[in-house]
GROMACS .gro file of C-alpha atoms in nm:
model
  253
    1MET     CA    1   0.002   0.000   0.000
    2THR     CA    2   0.111   0.347  -0.071
    3ALA     CA    3   0.144   0.626   0.188
    4ALA     CA    4  -0.163   0.801   0.053
    5GLU     CA    5  -0.374   0.483   0.084
    6ILE     CA    6  -0.252   0.430   0.441
    7ASP     CA    7  -0.342   0.782   0.534
    8ALA     CA    8  -0.686   0.747   0.383
    9LEU     CA    9  -0.741   0.419   0.569
   10LEU     CA   10  -0.639   0.571   0.900
   11ALA     CA   11  -0.862   0.873   0.838
   12ASP     CA   12  -1.162   0.643   0.773
   13PHE     CA   13  -1.085   0.446   1.092
   14ARG     CA   14  -1.054   0.769   1.300
   15LEU     CA   15  -1.386   0.892   1.157
   16TRP     CA   16  -1.554   0.560   1.246
   17ILE     CA   17  -1.427   0.574   1.604
   18GLN     CA   18  -1.558   0.929   1.645
   19GLU     CA   19  -1.903   0.835   1.511
   20ALA     CA   20  -1.921   0.523   1.728
   21SER     CA   21  -1.831   0.722   2.040
   22GLU     CA   22  -2.088   0.985   1.965
   23SER     CA   23  -2.360   0.727   1.909
   24GLY     CA   24  -2.272   0.529   2.228
   25GLN     CA   25  -2.168   0.206   2.055
   26ILE     CA   26  -1.838   0.207   2.246
   27ALA     CA   27  -1.911   0.206   2.616
   28ALA     CA   28  -1.679   0.382   2.849
   29GLU     CA   29  -1.464   0.145   3.064
   30PRO     CA   30  -1.597   0.104   3.418
   31PRO     CA   31  -1.377   0.224   3.691
   32GLN     CA   32  -1.148  -0.050   3.818
   33GLU     CA   33  -1.089  -0.115   4.178
   34PRO     CA   34  -0.722  -0.106   4.282
   35VAL     CA   35  -0.564  -0.453   4.333
   36ASP     CA   36  -0.365  -0.485   4.652
   37LEU     CA   37  -0.068  -0.723   4.700
   38TYR     CA   38  -0.257  -0.964   4.930
   39THR     CA   39  -0.535  -1.022   4.670
   40LEU     CA   40  -0.278  -1.074   4.399
   41VAL     CA   41  -0.085  -1.333   4.606
   42ALA     CA   42  -0.406  -1.514   4.696
   43GLN     CA   43  -0.508  -1.530   4.331
   44PHE     CA   44  -0.169  -1.673   4.232
   45THR     CA   45  -0.184  -1.928   4.516
   46ALA     CA   46  -0.524  -2.048   4.408
   47LEU     CA   47  -0.405  -2.068   4.052
   48ARG     CA   48  -0.098  -2.270   4.151
   49HIS     CA   49  -0.305  -2.505   4.366
   50GLU     CA   50  -0.544  -2.567   4.071
   51VAL     CA   51  -0.250  -2.634   3.839
   52ASN     CA   52  -0.108  -2.887   4.088
   53LEU     CA   53  -0.439  -3.065   4.107
   54GLN     CA   54  -0.470  -3.078   3.735
   55THR     CA   55  -0.109  -3.205   3.705
   56ARG     CA   56  -0.169  -3.484   3.961
   57ALA     CA   57  -0.486  -3.590   3.786
   58VAL     CA   58  -0.310  -3.606   3.453
   59ARG     CA   59  -0.019  -3.801   3.603
   60ALA     CA   60  -0.251  -4.053   3.769
   61GLN     CA   61  -0.444  -4.096   3.446
   62GLN     CA   62  -0.115  -4.162   3.261
   63GLU     CA   63  -0.001  -4.420   3.525
   64GLN     CA   64  -0.339  -4.603   3.499
   65THR     CA   65  -0.309  -4.603   3.124
   66VAL     CA   66   0.040  -4.748   3.143
   67GLN     CA   67  -0.072  -5.021   3.389
   68VAL     CA   68  -0.366  -5.118   3.162
   69LEU     CA   69  -0.136  -5.138   2.864
   70GLN     CA   70   0.115  -5.356   3.053
   71GLN     CA   71  -0.161  -5.590   3.173
   72PHE     CA   72  -0.294  -5.612   2.824
   73GLU     CA   73   0.049  -5.685   2.679
   74ALA     CA   74   0.114  -5.954   2.948
   75ALA     CA   75  -0.219  -6.117   2.887
   76GLU     CA   76  -0.160  -6.116   2.520
   77ASN     CA   77   0.195  -6.259   2.540
   78SER     CA   78   0.136  -6.507   2.826
   79PRO     CA   79   0.062  -6.869   2.723
   80PRO     CA   80  -0.268  -7.029   2.809
   81ALA     CA   81  -0.285  -7.242   3.123
   82LEU     CA   82  -0.378  -7.546   2.925
   83PRO     CA   83  -0.303  -7.645   2.569
   84ALA     CA   84  -0.574  -7.551   2.328
   85ASP     CA   85  -0.505  -7.864   2.114
   86PRO     CA   86  -0.664  -8.176   2.289
   87SER     CA   87  -0.401  -8.400   2.132
   88VAL     CA   88  -0.121  -8.197   2.284
   89ASP     CA   89  -0.298  -8.202   2.621
   90ALA     CA   90  -0.330  -8.580   2.601
   91LEU     CA   91   0.038  -8.618   2.510
   92LEU     CA   92   0.158  -8.405   2.801
   93LYS     CA   93  -0.060  -8.601   3.047
   94SER     CA   94   0.070  -8.933   2.908
   95LEU     CA   95   0.426  -8.815   2.957
   96ILE     CA   96   0.349  -8.712   3.316
   97GLU     CA   97   0.186  -9.047   3.392
   98ALA     CA   98   0.487  -9.230   3.250
   99ALA     CA   99   0.721  -9.018   3.468
  100ASP     CA  100   0.500  -9.085   3.774
  101VAL     CA  101   0.532  -9.461   3.721
  102GLN     CA  102   0.910  -9.434   3.686
  103ILE     CA  103   0.944  -9.218   3.998
  104LEU     CA  104   0.724  -9.453   4.200
  105ALA     CA  105   0.912  -9.769   4.089
  106ALA     CA  106   1.248  -9.600   4.159
  107ARG     CA  107   1.135  -9.504   4.516
  108GLU     CA  108   1.017  -9.862   4.583
  109LEU     CA  109   1.346 -10.010   4.457
  110GLN     CA  110   1.533  -9.759   4.667
  111ARG     CA  111   1.348  -9.879   4.979
  112VAL     CA  112   1.417 -10.241   4.886
  113ALA     CA  113   1.787 -10.170   4.836
  114GLN     CA  114   1.800  -9.989   5.168
  115GLY     CA  115   1.641 -10.290   5.345
  116VAL     CA  116   1.883 -10.532   5.181
  117GLN     CA  117   2.177 -10.315   5.273
  118GLU     CA  118   2.063 -10.301   5.633
  119ALA     CA  119   2.040 -10.680   5.644
  120LEU     CA  120   2.396 -10.704   5.506
  121ASP     CA  121   2.526 -10.459   5.759
  122GLN     CA  122   2.366 -10.659   6.042
  123ARG     CA  123   2.525 -10.977   5.911
  124ASP     CA  124   2.864 -10.812   5.885
  125LEU     CA  125   2.825 -10.686   6.244
  126ALA     CA  126   2.729 -11.031   6.367
  127GLN     CA  127   3.026 -11.195   6.191
  128LYS     CA  128   3.265 -10.933   6.330
  129SER     CA  129   3.136 -10.974   6.689
  130SER     CA  130   3.167 -11.355   6.648
  131SER     CA  131   3.522 -11.342   6.518
  132GLU     CA  132   3.632 -11.098   6.788
  133MET     CA  133   3.492 -11.319   7.074
  134VAL     CA  134   3.765 -11.403   7.333
  135GLN     CA  135   3.873 -11.767   7.337
  136PRO     CA  136   3.813 -11.947   7.672
  137SER     CA  137   4.112 -12.011   7.897
  138PHE     CA  138   4.263 -12.354   7.968
  139ILE     CA  139   4.064 -12.392   8.283
  140GLY     CA  140   3.750 -12.278   8.096
  141ARG     CA  141   3.800 -12.545   7.835
  142LEU     CA  142   3.842 -12.807   8.111
  143LEU     CA  143   3.510 -12.692   8.260
  144GLY     CA  144   3.332 -12.722   7.926
  145ILE     CA  145   3.314 -12.351   7.848
  146GLY     CA  146   3.481 -12.415   7.510
  147ARG     CA  147   3.189 -12.622   7.393
  148VAL     CA  148   2.946 -12.353   7.491
  149HIS     CA  149   3.163 -12.101   7.316
  150ALA     CA  150   3.165 -12.307   6.993
  151GLN     CA  151   2.786 -12.347   7.014
  152PHE     CA  152   2.745 -11.971   7.056
  153ARG     CA  153   2.972 -11.900   6.763
  154GLN     CA  154   2.769 -12.144   6.552
  155PHE     CA  155   2.454 -11.964   6.669
  156GLU     CA  156   2.604 -11.631   6.560
  157ALA     CA  157   2.695 -11.777   6.218
  158ASP     CA  158   2.345 -11.915   6.170
  159LEU     CA  159   2.196 -11.585   6.273
  160ALA     CA  160   2.413 -11.391   6.027
  161GLU     CA  161   2.313 -11.631   5.751
  162ARG     CA  162   1.950 -11.588   5.832
  163LEU     CA  163   1.986 -11.211   5.841
  164ALA     CA  164   2.144 -11.205   5.500
  165PRO     CA  165   2.192 -11.534   5.312
  166PRO     CA  166   2.463 -11.556   5.045
  167GLN     CA  167   2.229 -11.460   4.762
  168THR     CA  168   2.135 -11.130   4.936
  169GLU     CA  169   2.434 -10.946   4.786
  170ARG     CA  170   2.325 -11.060   4.438
  171ILE     CA  171   1.969 -10.936   4.511
  172ARG     CA  172   2.113 -10.602   4.619
  173ASP     CA  173   2.315 -10.571   4.300
  174LEU     CA  174   2.006 -10.653   4.089
  175VAL     CA  175   1.800 -10.397   4.273
  176VAL     CA  176   2.062 -10.127   4.232
  177SER     CA  177   2.095 -10.207   3.858
  178ALA     CA  178   1.716 -10.193   3.813
  179ALA     CA  179   1.702  -9.854   3.993
  180ALA     CA  180   1.978  -9.721   3.762
  181GLY     CA  181   1.781  -9.838   3.457
  182LEU     CA  182   1.471  -9.664   3.585
  183GLY     CA  183   1.673  -9.344   3.634
  184LEU     CA  184   1.796  -9.354   3.272
  185GLY     CA  185   1.441  -9.404   3.148
  186LEU     CA  186   1.317  -9.116   3.359
  187GLN     CA  187   1.589  -8.889   3.215
  188ARG     CA  188   1.470  -8.972   2.861
  189ILE     CA  189   1.111  -8.896   2.957
  190GLU     CA  190   1.215  -8.567   3.110
  191ARG     CA  191   1.404  -8.464   2.798
  192THR     CA  192   1.092  -8.534   2.597
  193MET     CA  193   0.893  -8.326   2.843
  194ARG     CA  194   1.125  -8.031   2.813
  195HIS     CA  195   1.103  -8.059   2.432
  196HIS     CA  196   0.721  -8.010   2.463
  197GLY     CA  197   0.749  -7.724   2.716
  198LEU     CA  198   0.702  -7.920   3.043
  199GLU     CA  199   0.931  -7.841   3.333
  200PRO     CA  200   0.922  -7.990   3.687
  201ILE     CA  201   0.842  -7.755   3.969
  202PRO     CA  202   1.131  -7.733   4.224
  203ALA     CA  203   0.989  -7.839   4.557
  204VAL     CA  204   1.210  -8.015   4.809
  205GLY     CA  205   1.430  -7.770   5.001
  206HIS     CA  206   1.240  -7.471   4.874
  207ASP     CA  207   0.986  -7.253   5.054
  208PHE     CA  208   0.620  -7.347   5.007
  209ASP     CA  209   0.469  -7.160   4.712
  210PRO     CA  210   0.090  -7.160   4.711
  211GLU     CA  211   0.096  -7.051   4.344
  212THR     CA  212   0.253  -7.377   4.234
  213MET     CA  213   0.215  -7.622   4.526
  214GLU     CA  214  -0.053  -7.796   4.736
  215ALA     CA  215   0.030  -7.874   5.102
  216VAL     CA  216  -0.101  -8.228   5.155
  217GLU     CA  217   0.076  -8.309   5.481
  218VAL     CA  218   0.258  -8.125   5.758
  219ALA     CA  219   0.581  -8.256   5.904
  220VAL     CA  220   0.629  -8.189   6.277
  221ASP     CA  221   0.977  -8.192   6.435
  222SER     CA  222   1.140  -8.233   6.097
  223GLY     CA  223   1.434  -8.011   6.188
  224ARG     CA  224   1.362  -7.784   5.892
  225PRO     CA  225   1.258  -7.417   5.901
  226PRO     CA  226   0.880  -7.362   5.907
  227GLY     CA  227   0.734  -7.341   5.559
  228GLU     CA  228   1.007  -7.537   5.389
  229VAL     CA  229   0.909  -7.835   5.169
  230VAL     CA  230   1.058  -8.155   5.321
  231ASP     CA  231   0.914  -8.411   5.078
  232GLU     CA  232   0.748  -8.432   4.739
  233LEU     CA  233   0.448  -8.663   4.727
  234ARG     CA  234   0.358  -8.585   4.368
  235ARG     CA  235   0.569  -8.388   4.124
  236GLY     CA  236   0.420  -8.077   3.974
  237TYR     CA  237   0.490  -7.935   3.628
  238LEU     CA  238   0.489  -7.603   3.449
  239TRP     CA  239   0.393  -7.581   3.079
  240ASN     CA  240   0.553  -7.287   2.907
  241GLY     CA  241   0.578  -7.104   3.244
  242ALA     CA  242   0.215  -7.172   3.351
  243VAL     CA  243   0.106  -7.432   3.610
  244PHE     CA  244   0.001  -7.750   3.431
  245ARG     CA  245  -0.018  -7.964   3.751
  246TYR     CA  246   0.031  -7.851   4.107
  247ALA     CA  247   0.303  -8.023   4.318
  248GLN     CA  248   0.169  -8.207   4.621
  249VAL     CA  249   0.419  -8.163   4.907
  250ARG     CA  250   0.483  -8.219   5.278
  251VAL     CA  251   0.565  -7.891   5.455
  252ALA     CA  252   0.763  -7.838   5.779
  253LYS     CA  253   0.566  -7.687   6.063
   0.00000   0.00000   0.00000
């Protein structure tokens, strides 16, 4: 715009303001009350309090949104508690049943082997005590004590043979070999389980976990800290991190 055009525009605007003022279209400003320092500080304090409230509300809303998003992501990424495919579920249960049979048989063989070993230990103790028996003196043999001594030694030998006959050691070796074979079979089953996502739940020696365990029995005077698992009655399993079967345990009191 040229200078003449600007001057003409300003002249028109000045004329419009004069006419508006004369006609009353532009109202005069009302007198304003003076603002003291106390009122000004109070207004700023109220404004700051309101801003703080709004900030807290926005922050709480953001935290809730983050929590909801995290829960949604966890639920979306977490595996289901049970396999959706019935054939996979049947396979996992079959593997667990096979492992249960192996574990039960191994425990029974272990008890048998322990009983046989105790019988062998008693036999060895009886034989040792018989061999270490003091021979009667010359006067004792004259009085017939030697015959009693020989009968007693024969009784010790018979008792030792009854406690553990000669074939007992062979039975012990067979039981130990059978238990070792069961252990190898259980290892193969466990490898197959891990291949399909099954993992045993650690129990014995750990603190009782109600999320993965069931307390079936309570052990009193076990010498373990309260709440510690002292025995596993039935092994539990996790499938891809989720509980597939709860472990049944005995807990120290």
